[in-house]
mmCIF file of C-alpha atoms and ligand atoms in Angstrom:
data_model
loop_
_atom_site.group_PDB
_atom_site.id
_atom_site.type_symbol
_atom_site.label_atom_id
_atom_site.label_comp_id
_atom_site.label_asym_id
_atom_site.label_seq_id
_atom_site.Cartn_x
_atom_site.Cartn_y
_atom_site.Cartn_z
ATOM 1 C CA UNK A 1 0.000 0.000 0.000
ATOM 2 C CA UNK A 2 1.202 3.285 -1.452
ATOM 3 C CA UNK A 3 1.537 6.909 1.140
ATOM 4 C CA UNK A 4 -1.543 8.027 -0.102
ATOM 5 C CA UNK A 5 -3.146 4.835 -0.463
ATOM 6 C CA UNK A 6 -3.001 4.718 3.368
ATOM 7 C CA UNK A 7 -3.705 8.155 3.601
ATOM 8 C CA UNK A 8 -7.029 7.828 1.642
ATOM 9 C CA UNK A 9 -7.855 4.922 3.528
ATOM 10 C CA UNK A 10 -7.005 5.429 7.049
ATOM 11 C CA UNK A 11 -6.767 9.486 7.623
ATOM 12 C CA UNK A 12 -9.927 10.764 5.586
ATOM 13 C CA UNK A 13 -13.250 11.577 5.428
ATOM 14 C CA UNK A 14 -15.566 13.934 4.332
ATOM 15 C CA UNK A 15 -15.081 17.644 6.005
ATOM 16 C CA UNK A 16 -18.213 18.504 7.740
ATOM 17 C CA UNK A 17 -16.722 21.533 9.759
ATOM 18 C CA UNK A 18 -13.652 22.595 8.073
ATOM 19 C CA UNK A 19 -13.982 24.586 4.721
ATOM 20 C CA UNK A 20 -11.269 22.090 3.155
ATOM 21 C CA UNK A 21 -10.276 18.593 4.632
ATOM 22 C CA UNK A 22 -7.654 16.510 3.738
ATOM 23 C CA UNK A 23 -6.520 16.328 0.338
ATOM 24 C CA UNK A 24 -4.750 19.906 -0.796
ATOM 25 C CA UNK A 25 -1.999 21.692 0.398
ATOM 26 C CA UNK A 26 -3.698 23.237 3.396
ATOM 27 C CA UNK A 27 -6.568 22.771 4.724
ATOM 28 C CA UNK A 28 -8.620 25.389 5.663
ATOM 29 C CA UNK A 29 -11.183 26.374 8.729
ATOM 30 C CA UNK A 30 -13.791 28.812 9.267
ATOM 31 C CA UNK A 31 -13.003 30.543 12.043
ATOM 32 C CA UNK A 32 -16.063 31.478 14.142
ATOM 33 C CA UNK A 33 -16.676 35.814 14.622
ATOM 34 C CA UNK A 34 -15.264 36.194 18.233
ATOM 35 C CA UNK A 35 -13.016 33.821 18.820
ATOM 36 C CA UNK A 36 -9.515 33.067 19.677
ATOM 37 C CA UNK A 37 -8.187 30.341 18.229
ATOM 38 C CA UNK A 38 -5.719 28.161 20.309
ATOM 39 C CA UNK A 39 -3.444 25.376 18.794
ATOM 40 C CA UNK A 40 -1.791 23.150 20.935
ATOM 41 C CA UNK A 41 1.226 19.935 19.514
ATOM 42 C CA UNK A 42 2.069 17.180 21.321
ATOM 43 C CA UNK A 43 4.302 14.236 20.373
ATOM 44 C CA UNK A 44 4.248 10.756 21.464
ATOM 45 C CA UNK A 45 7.621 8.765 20.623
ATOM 46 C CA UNK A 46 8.246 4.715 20.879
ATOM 47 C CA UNK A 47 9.919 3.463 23.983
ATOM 48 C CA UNK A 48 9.666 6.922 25.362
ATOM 49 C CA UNK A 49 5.305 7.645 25.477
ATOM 50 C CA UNK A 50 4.406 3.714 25.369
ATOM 51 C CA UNK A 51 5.309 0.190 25.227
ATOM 52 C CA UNK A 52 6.006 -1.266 21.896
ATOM 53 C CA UNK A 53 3.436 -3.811 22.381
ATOM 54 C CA UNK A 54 0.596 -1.371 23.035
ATOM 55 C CA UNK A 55 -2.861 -1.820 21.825
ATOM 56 C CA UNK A 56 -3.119 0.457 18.646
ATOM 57 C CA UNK A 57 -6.721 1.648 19.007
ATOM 58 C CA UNK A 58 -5.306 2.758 22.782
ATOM 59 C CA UNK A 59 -2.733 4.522 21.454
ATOM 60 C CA UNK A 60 -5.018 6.142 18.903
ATOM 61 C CA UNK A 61 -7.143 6.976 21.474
ATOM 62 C CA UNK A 62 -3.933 8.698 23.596
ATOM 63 C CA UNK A 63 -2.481 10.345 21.224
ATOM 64 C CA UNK A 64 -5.289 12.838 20.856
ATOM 65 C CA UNK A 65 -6.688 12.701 23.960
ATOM 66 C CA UNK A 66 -3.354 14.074 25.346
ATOM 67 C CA UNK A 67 -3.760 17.074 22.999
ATOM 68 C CA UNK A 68 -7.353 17.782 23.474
ATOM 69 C CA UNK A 69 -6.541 17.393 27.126
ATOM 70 C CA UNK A 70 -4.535 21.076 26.127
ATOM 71 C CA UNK A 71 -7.579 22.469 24.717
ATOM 72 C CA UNK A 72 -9.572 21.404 28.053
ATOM 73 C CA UNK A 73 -6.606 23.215 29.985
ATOM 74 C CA UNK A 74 -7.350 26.686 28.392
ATOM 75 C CA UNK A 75 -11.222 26.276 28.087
ATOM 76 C CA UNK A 76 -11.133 25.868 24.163
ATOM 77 C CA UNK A 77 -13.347 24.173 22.411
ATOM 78 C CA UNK A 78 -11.836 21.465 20.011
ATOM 79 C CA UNK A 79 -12.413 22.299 16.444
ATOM 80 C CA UNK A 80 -9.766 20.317 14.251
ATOM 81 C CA UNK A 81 -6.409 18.729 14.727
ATOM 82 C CA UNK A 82 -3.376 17.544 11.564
ATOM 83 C CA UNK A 83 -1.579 14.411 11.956
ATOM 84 C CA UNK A 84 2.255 13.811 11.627
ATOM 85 C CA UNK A 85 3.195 10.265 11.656
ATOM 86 C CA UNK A 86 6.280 8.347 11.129
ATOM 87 C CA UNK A 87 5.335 4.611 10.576
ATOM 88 C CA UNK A 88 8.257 2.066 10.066
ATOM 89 C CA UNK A 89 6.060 0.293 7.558
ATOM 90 C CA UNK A 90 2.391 0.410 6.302
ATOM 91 C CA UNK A 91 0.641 -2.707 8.408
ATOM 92 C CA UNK A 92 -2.664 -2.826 7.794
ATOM 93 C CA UNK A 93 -3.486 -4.801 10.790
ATOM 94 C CA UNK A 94 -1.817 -1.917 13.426
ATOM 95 C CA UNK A 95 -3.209 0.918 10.587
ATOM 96 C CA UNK A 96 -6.931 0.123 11.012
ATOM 97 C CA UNK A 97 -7.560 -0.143 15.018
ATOM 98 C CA UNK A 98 -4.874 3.272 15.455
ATOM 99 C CA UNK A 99 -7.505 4.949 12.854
ATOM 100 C CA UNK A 100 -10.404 3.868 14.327
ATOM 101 C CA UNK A 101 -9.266 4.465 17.997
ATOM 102 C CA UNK A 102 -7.952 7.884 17.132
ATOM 103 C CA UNK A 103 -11.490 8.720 15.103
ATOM 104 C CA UNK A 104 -13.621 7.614 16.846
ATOM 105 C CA UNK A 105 -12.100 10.240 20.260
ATOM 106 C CA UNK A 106 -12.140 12.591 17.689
ATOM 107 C CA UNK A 107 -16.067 12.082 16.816
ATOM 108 C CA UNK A 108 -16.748 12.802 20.152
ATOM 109 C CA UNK A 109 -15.281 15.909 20.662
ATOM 110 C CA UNK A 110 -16.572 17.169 17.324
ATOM 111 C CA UNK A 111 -12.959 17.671 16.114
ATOM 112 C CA UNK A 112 -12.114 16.967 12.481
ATOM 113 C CA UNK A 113 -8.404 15.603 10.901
ATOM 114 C CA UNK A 114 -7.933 17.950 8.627
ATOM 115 C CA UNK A 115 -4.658 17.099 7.689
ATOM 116 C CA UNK A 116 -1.296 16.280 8.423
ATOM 117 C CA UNK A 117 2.178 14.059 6.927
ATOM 118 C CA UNK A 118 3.023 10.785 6.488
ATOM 119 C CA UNK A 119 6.352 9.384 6.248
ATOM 120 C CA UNK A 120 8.361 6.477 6.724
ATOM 121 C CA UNK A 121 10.659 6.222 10.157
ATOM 122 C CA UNK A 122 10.397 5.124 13.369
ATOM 123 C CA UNK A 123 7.149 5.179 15.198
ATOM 124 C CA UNK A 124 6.255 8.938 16.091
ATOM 125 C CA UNK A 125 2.639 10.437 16.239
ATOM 126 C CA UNK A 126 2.594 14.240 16.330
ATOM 127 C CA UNK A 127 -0.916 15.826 16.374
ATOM 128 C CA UNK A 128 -1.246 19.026 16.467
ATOM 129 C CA UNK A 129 -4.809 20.429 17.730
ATOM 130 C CA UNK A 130 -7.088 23.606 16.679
ATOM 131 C CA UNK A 131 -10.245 25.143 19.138
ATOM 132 C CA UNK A 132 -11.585 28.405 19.825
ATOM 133 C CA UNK A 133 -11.686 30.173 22.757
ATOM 134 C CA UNK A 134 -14.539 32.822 23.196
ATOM 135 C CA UNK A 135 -13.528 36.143 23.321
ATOM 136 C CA UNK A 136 -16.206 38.510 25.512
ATOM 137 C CA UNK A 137 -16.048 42.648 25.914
ATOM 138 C CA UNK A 138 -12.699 42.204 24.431
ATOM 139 C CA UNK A 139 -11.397 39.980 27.001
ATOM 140 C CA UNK A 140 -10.288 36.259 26.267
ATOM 141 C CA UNK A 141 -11.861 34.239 28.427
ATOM 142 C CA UNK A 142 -8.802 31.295 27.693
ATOM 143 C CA UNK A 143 -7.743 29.752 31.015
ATOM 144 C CA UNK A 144 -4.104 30.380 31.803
ATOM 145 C CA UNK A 145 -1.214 29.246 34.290
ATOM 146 C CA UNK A 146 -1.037 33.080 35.161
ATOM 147 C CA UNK A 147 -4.049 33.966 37.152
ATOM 148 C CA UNK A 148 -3.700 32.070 40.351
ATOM 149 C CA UNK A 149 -4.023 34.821 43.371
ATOM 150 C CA UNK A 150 -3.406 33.959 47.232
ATOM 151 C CA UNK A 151 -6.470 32.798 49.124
ATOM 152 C CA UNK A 152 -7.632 31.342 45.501
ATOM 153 C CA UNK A 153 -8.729 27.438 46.348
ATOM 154 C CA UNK A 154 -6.741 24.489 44.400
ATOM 155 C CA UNK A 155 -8.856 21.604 42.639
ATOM 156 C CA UNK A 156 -8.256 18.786 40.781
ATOM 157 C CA UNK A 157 -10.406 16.933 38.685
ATOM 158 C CA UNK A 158 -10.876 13.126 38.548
ATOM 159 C CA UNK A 159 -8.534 10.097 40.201
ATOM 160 C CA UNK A 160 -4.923 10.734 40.213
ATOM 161 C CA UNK A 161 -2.097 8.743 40.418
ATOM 162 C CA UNK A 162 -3.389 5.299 38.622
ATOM 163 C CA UNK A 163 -1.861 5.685 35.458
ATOM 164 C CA UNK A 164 1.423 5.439 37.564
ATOM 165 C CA UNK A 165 0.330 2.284 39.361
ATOM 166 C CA UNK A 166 -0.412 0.588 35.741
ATOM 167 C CA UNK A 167 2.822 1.763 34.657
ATOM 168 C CA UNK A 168 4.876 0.667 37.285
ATOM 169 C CA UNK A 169 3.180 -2.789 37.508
ATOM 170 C CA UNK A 170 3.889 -2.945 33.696
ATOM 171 C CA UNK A 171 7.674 -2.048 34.113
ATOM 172 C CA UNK A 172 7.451 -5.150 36.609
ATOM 173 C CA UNK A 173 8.582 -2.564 39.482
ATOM 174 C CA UNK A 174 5.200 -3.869 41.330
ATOM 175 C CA UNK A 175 2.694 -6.385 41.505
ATOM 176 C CA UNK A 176 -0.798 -5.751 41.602
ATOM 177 C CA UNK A 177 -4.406 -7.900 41.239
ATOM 178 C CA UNK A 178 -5.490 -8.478 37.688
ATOM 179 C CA UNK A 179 -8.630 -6.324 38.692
ATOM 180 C CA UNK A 180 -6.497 -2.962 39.650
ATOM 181 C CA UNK A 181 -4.416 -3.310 37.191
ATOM 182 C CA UNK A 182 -6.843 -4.125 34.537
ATOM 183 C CA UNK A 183 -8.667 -0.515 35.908
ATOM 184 C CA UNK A 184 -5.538 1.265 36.184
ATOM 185 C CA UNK A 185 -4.206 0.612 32.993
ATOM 186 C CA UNK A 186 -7.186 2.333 31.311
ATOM 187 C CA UNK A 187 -6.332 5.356 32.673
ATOM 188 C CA UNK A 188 -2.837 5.159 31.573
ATOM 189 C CA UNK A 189 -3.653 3.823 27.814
ATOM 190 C CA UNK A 190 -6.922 5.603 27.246
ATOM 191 C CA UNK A 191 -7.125 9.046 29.194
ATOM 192 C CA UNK A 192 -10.136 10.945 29.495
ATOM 193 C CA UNK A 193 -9.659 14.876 28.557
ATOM 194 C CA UNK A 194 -11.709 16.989 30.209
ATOM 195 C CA UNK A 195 -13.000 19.178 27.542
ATOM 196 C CA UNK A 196 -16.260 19.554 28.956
ATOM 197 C CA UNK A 197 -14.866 20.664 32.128
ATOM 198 C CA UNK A 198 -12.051 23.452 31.187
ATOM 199 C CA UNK A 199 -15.295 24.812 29.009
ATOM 200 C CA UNK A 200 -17.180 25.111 32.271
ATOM 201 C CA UNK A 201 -14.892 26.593 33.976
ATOM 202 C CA UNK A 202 -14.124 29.944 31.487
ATOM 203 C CA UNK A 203 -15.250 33.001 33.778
ATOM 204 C CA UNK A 204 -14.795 30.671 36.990
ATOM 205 C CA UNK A 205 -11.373 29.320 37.359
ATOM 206 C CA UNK A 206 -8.740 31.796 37.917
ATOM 207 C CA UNK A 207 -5.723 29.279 36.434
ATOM 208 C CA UNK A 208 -5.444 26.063 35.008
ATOM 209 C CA UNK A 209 -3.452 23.590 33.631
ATOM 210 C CA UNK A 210 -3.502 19.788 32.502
ATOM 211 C CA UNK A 211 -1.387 17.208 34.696
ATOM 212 C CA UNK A 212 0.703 15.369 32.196
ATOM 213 C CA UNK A 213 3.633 15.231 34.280
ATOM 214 C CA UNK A 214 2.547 14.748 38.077
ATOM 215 C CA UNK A 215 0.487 17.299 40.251
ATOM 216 C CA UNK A 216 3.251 18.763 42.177
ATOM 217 C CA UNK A 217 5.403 19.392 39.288
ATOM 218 C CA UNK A 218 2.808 20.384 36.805
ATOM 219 C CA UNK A 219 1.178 22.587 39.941
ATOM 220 C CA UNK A 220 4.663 24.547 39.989
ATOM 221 C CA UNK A 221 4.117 26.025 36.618
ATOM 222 C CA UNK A 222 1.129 27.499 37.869
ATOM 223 C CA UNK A 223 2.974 28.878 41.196
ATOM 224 C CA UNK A 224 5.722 29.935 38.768
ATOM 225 C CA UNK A 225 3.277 31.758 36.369
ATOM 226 C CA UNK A 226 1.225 33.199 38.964
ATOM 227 C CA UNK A 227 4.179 34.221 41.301
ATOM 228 C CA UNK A 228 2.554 33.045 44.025
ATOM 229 C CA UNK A 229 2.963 29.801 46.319
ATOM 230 C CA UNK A 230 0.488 27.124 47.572
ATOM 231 C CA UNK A 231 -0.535 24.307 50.397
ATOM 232 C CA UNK A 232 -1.582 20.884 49.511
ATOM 233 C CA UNK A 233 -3.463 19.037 51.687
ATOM 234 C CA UNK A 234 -2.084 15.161 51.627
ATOM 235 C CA UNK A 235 -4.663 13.781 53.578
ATOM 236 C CA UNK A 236 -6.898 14.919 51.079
ATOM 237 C CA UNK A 237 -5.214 14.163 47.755
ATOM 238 C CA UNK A 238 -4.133 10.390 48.288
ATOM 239 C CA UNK A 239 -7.703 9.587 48.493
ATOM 240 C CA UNK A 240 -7.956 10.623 44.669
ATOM 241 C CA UNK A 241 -6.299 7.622 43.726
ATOM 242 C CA UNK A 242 -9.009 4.974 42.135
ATOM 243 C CA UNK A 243 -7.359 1.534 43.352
ATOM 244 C CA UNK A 244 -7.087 3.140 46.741
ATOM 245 C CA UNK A 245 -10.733 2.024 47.147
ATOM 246 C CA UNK A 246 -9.795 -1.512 46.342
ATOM 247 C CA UNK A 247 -9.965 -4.344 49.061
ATOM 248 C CA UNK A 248 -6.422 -5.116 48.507
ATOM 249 C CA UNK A 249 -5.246 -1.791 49.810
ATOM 250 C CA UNK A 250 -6.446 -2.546 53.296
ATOM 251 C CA UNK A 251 -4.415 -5.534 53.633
ATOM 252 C CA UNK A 252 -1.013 -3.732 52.476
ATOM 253 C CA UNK A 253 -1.608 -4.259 48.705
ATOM 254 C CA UNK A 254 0.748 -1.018 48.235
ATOM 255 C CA UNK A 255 1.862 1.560 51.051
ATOM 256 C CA UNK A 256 0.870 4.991 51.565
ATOM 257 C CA UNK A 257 3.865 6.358 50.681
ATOM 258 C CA UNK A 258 3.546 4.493 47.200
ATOM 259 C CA UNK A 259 0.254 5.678 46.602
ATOM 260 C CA UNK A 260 1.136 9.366 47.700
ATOM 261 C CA UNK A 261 4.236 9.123 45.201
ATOM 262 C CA UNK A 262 1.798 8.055 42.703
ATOM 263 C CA UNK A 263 -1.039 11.009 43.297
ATOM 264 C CA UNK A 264 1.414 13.546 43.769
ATOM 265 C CA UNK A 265 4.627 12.753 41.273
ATOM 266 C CA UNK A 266 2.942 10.245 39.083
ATOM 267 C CA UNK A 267 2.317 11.845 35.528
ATOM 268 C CA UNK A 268 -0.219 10.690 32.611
ATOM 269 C CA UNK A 269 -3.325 11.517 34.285
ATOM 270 C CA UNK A 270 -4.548 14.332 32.001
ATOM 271 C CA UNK A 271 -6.900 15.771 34.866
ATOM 272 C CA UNK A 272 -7.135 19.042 35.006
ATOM 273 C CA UNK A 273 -5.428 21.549 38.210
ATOM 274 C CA UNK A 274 -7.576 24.783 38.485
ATOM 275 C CA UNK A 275 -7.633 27.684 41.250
ATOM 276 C CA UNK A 276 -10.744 29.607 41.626
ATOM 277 C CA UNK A 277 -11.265 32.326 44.240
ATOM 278 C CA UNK A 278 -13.658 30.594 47.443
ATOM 279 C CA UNK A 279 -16.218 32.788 46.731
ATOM 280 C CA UNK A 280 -16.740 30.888 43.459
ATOM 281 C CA UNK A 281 -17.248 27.391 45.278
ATOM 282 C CA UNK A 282 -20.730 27.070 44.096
ATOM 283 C CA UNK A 283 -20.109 28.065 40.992
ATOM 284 C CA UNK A 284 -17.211 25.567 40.930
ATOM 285 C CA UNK A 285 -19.159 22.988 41.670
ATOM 286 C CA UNK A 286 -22.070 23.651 39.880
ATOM 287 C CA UNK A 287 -19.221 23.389 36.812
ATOM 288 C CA UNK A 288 -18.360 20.522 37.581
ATOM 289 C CA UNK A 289 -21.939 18.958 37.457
ATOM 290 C CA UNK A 290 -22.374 20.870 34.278
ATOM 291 C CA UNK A 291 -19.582 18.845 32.624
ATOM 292 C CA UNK A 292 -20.524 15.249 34.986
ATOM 293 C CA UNK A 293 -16.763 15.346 36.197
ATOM 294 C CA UNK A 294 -16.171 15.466 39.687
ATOM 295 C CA UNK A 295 -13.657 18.141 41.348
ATOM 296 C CA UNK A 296 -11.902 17.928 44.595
ATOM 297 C CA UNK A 297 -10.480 20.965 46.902
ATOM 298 C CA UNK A 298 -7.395 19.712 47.728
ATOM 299 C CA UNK A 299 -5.616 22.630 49.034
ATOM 300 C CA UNK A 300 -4.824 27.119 48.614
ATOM 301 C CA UNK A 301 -2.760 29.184 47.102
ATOM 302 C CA UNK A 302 -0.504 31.535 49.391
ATOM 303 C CA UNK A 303 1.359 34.745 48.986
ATOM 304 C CA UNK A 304 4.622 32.872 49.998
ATOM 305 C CA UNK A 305 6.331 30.847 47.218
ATOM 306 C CA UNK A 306 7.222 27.800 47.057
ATOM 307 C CA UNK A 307 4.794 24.514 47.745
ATOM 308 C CA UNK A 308 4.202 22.961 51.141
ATOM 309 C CA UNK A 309 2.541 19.949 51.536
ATOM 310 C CA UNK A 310 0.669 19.089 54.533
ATOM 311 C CA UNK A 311 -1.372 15.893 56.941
ATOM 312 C CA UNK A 312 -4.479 16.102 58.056
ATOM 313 C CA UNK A 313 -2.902 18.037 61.268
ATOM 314 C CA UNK A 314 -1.895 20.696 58.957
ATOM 315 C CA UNK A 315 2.088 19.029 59.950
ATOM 316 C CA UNK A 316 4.578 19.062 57.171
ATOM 317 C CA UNK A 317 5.313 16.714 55.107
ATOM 318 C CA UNK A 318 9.052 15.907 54.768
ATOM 319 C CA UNK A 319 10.327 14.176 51.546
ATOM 320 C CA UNK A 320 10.762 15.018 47.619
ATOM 321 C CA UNK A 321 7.627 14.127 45.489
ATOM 322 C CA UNK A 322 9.489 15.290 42.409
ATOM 323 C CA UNK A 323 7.390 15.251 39.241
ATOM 324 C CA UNK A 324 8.435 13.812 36.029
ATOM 325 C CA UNK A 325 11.245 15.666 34.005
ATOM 326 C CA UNK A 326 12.201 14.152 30.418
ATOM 327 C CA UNK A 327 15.505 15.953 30.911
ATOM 328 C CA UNK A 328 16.424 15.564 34.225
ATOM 329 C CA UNK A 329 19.498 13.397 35.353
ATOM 330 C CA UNK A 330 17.396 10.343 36.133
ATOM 331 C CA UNK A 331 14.896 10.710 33.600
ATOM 332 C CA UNK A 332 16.790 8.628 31.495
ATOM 333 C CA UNK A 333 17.318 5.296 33.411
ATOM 334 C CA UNK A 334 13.654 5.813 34.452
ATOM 335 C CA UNK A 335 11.405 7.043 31.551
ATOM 336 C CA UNK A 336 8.698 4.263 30.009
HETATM 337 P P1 ADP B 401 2.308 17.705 0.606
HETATM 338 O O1 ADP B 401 2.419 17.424 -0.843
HETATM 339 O O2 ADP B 401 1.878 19.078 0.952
HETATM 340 O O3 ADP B 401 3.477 17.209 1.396
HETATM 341 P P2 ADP B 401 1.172 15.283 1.246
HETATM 342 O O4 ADP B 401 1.382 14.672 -0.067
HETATM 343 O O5 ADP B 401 2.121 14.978 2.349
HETATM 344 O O6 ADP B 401 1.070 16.822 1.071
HETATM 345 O O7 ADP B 401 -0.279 14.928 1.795
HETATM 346 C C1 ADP B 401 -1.400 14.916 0.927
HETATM 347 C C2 ADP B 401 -2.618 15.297 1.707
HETATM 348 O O8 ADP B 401 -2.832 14.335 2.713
HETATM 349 C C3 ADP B 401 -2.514 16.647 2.413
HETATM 350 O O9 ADP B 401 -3.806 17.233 2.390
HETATM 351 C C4 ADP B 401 -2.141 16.287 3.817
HETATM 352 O O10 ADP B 401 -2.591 17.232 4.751
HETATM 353 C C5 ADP B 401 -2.851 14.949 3.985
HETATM 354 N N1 ADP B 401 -2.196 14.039 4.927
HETATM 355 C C6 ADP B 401 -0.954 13.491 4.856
HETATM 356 N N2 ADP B 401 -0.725 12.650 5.869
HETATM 357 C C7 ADP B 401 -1.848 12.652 6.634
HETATM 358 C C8 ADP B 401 -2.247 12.006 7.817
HETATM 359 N N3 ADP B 401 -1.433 11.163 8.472
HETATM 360 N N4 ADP B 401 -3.468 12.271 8.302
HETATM 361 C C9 ADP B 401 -4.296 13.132 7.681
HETATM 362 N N5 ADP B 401 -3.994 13.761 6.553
HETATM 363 C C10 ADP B 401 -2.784 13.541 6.030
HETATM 364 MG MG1 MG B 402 3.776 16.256 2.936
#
């Protein structure tokens, strides 16, 4: 099968949205009267973003959820997204279940391929993503990492820290039940983005930002942005981990201190971090039910920089939950 045999095949169908699909040079959009437009790229690389072995309509599935997952960050609304990929040969048999996994995320977010390249090479998927971002009275109303004040509330959306458990068990560095891992590894191979949510939230949150890399790291770019510091509450946050509610746990399945690593440094859960002042905690909440996610308060933002992390007692917690760095000195021995 030819390039644009496969390209015809796999990677196109009939604009509906866009002016222009696949097919020409460009590809072009309507862009609706006041609007922003915001474009987001993310890359996911063999034996650095997943296993070899992975299930192609998963990693269809992950490699646009972790761009729409962007869009969710800022409040856009997903409009259309181009595909780069580098395929070491065209197998029909991985071709079909990536393009099906991949289209059908995309039919549920209303957000069109409209393009993209195709070339031999190893394995790399780079999608880049298109939405729109209201603008109102001249204002944007984008969410950014810049808007967090002191006093403002923290929140996170969803579980946290599962994707970590599946990847760990995968790497063989622990064992769990078929059951947890089985409900873990979903939420490493086939993330939900919260599109709905970071919609809800334009005109409520005060910051946001996507957790790709692990809350406390990812949470920093906020604090950095914002020039501001923040409190988490632990006693709070390690309950946000799914397979904490698992029988197993109980009886010493994993410790505490594992599953705090994993909520707080863990990476690939594609939840969303917001602050929001506390006199918005209805309308918070009433966000949240708006988009059927659930949010949890899990600590504040303070005038004093730097991040604290606290017990139930309000103690401090001693230790380094470092978040994931793909260029830090360890990164390398220890990236999937
Ligand atoms: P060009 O001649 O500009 O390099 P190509 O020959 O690479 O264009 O691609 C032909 C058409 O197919 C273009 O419209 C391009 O956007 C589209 N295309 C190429 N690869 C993909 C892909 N993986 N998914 C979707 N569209 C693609
Ligand atoms: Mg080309």
């Amino acid at each position: 099968m030819g390039e644009f045999d496969l390209i015809a095949r796999y990677f196109t169908r009939p604009a509906t949205r866009a002016a222009l699909g696949v097919g020409d040079d460009c590809a072009l959009l309507r862009p609706t009267p006041g609007t922003q437009l915001a474009v987001s790229s993310d890359m996911l690389v063999e034996g650095r973003h997943f296993f070899t072995d992975v299930d192609p309509a998963a990693l269809g599935h992950k490699a646009l959820a972790v761009n729409l997952s962007d869009l969710a960050a800022c409040g856009a609304t997903p409009v259309a997204f181009t595909l780069a990929l580098a395929l070491p040969r065209a197998n029909e048999a991985w071709l079909a279940p990536f393009s099906r996994g991949l289209l059908a995320l995309a039919d549920a977010h209303g957000c069109e391929l409209v393009g993209g390249d195709t070339t031999q090479g190893p394995l790399n998927i780079c999608i880049t993503v298109f939405g729109e971002v209201p603008v109102v009275n001249g204002k944007s109303q984008a969410l950014l990492r810049s808007g967090a004040r002191a006093g403002d509330d923290i929140y996170v959306s969803g579980t946290l820290g599962d994707a970590r458990l599946a990847l760990d068990a995968l790497r063989g560095v622990l064992a769990l039940p078929a059951d947890v891992l089985a409900q873990a590894r979903q939420r490493l191979e086939r993330p939900t983005p919260r599109v709905a949510l970071g919609q809800a939230l334009r005109g409520v949150a005060t910051a946001a930002l996507d957790l790709s890399d692990g809350l406390t790291g990812d949470l920093h770019h906020i604090l950095k942005a914002s020039g501001v510091g923040a409190t988490l509450d632990t006693s709070v946050a390690i309950g946000l981990i799914a397979a904490s509610a698992h029988p197993a746990c109980a009886t010493g399945l994993f410790s505490l201190e594992q599953r705090l690593q994993c909520v707080l440094s863990g990476g690939d859960d594609y939840e969303l971090a917001f602050t929001a002042p506390a006199s918005a905690r209805a309308a918070v909440q009433a966000a949240a039910r708006q988009a059927d996610t659930p949010v949890t308060r899990i600590g504040r933002i303070d005038a004093e920089p730097g991040l604290r992390l606290i017990d139930a007692d309000g103690q401090s917690l001693g230790g380094q939950f470092a978040s994931f760095d793909h260029f830090s000195a360890s990164a390398a021995a220890t990236a999937p």
